[in-house]
Each structure stands twice: as C-alpha cells, then as structure tokens.
GROMACS .gro file of C-alpha atoms in nm:
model
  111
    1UNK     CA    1   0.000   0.000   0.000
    2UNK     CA    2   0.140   0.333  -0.087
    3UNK     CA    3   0.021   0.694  -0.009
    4UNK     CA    4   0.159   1.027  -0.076
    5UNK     CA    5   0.283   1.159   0.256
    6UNK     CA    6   0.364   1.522   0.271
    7UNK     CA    7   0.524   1.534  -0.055
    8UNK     CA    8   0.658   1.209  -0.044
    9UNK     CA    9   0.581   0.863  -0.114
   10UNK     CA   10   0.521   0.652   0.210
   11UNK     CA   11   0.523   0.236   0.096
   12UNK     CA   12   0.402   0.015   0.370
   13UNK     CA   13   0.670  -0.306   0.302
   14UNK     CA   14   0.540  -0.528   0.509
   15UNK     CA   15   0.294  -0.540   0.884
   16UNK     CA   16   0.271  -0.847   1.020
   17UNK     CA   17   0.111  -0.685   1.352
   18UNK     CA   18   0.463  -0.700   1.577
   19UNK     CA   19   0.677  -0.501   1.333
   20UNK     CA   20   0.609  -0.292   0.985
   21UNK     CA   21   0.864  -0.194   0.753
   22UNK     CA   22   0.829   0.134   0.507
   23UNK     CA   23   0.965   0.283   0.265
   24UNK     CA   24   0.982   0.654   0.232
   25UNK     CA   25   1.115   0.817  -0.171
   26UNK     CA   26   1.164   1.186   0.008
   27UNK     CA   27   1.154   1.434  -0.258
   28UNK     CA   28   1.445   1.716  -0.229
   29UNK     CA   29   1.317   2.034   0.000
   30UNK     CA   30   1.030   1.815   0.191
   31UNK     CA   31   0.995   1.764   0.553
   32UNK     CA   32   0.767   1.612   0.759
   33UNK     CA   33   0.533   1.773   1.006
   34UNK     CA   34   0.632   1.756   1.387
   35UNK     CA   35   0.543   1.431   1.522
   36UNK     CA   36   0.541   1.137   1.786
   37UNK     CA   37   0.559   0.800   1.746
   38UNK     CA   38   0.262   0.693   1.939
   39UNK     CA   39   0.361   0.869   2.289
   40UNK     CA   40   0.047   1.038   2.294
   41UNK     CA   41  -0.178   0.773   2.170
   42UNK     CA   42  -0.024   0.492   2.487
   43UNK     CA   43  -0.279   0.257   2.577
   44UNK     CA   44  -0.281  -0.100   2.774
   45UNK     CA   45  -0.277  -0.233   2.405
   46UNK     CA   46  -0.078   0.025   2.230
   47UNK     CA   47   0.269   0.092   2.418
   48UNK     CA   48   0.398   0.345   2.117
   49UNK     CA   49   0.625   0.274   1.848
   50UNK     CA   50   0.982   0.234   1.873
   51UNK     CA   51   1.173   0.251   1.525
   52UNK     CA   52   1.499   0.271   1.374
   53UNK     CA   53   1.563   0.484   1.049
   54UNK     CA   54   1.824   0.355   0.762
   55UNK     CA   55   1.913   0.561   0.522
   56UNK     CA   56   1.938   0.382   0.186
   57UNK     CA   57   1.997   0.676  -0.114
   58UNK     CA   58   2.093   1.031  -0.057
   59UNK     CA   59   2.082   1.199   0.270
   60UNK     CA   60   1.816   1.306   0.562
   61UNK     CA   61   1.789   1.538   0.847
   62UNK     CA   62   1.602   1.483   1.198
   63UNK     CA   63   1.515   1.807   1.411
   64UNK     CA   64   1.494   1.714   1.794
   65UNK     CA   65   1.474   1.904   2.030
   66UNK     CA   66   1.571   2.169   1.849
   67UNK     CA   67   1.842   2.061   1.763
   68UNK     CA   68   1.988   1.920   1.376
   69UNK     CA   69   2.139   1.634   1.288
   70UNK     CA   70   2.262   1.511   0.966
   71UNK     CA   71   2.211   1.135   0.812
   72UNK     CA   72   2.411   0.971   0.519
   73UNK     CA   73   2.396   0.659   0.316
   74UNK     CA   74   2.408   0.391   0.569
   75UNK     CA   75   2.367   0.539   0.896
   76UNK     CA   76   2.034   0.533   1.113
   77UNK     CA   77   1.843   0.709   1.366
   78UNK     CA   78   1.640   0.558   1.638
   79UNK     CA   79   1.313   0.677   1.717
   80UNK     CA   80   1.074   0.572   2.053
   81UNK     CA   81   0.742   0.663   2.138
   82UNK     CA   82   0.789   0.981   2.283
   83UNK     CA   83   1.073   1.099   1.999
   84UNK     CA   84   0.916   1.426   1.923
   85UNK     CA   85   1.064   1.519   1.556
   86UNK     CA   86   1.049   1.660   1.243
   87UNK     CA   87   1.284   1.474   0.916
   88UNK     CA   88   1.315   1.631   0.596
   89UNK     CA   89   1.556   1.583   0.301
   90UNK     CA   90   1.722   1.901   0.098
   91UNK     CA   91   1.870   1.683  -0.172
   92UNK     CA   92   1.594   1.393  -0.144
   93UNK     CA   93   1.649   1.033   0.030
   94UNK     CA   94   1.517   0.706   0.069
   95UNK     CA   95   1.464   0.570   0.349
   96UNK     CA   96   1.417   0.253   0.518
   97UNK     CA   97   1.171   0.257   0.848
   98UNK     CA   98   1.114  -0.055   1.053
   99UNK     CA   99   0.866  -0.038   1.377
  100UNK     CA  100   0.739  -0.230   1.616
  101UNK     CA  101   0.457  -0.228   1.700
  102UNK     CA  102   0.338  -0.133   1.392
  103UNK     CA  103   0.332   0.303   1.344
  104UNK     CA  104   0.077   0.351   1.064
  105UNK     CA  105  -0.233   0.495   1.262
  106UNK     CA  106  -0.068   0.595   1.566
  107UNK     CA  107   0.164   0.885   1.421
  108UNK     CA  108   0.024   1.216   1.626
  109UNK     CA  109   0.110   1.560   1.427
  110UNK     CA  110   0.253   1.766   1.740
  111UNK     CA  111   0.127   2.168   1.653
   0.00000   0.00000   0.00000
C-alpha cells in the first residue's frame, strides 16, 4: 500500500502486527510535520512505536529538540514513542523505516 505523505511517497513493506517496515522516496526540499511515534496515543494495548531509520539513497535530516542532525547513506536514527521530531531531506532520500509495533495509525502531528 502506498500513499503520498507530505510530498513524499510513504510504501508500507510489510505489517505483520509485531513489526512494519516502510519505505519513504523523500523528494528534495520536503519535511515532515512535527510528530510522535505513538507517545500520545499509549494505551494498555498500544505501548507506542519504537523505530529505527536507515538511510538507503541520498541523505536526511532529523530536528529534535531543536536541535539538527545530519544522516548519510548507511547510517540510522532511532526513534521511541515519545521521539518528538520533524525529518526532511534538501537533496531527497530514501529511506528505510522498521517499527514495532506497527506506526501507521498511531503517528500524532505535534502543533
């Protein structure tokens, strides 16, 4: 299943219900919104998301807590459920996204 994602293209790999793996084709200049990984949606049957980030082609950047940090070919970030962050790419990326539990519906935009 893919969907277009704040200017990007967001592929859902594979959800099996304990992990899911995406893909994200980041077009050059896009970023995401600011967002949690599930922090604020924590229930007995949802404890958040933790994740880690590859990335496969060009480069990305993560903004946390206000702070910026640069990512190259073959280096990751690691995200848990109360990562508050925003990732964007200037020259565009992909990416490789692995979570478990699964993210898709539990991603909060943070305002």
């Amino acid at each position: 299943m893919s969907q277009t994602y704040l200017f990007n293209v967001r592929t859902v790999i594979n959800n099996d219900g304990k992990r899911e793996k995406v893909c994200i084709a980041w077009v050059a200049g896009s970023q995401s919104q600011k967002h949690d990984h599930g922090a604020s949606m924590i229930t007995d049957d949802y404890p958040g998301s933790c994740g880690v980030t590859t990335v496969l082609e060009g480069s990305i950047y993560e903004i946390r807590d206000g702070v910026r940090k640069d990512y190259e070919v073959g280096e990751q970030l690691f995200e848990f459920p109360d990562t508050i962050h925003i990732v964007g790419s200037e020259t565009g990326a992909i990416t490789l996204h692995v979570y478990t539990p699964p993210l898709t519906g539990h991603l909060t935009i943070i305002p």
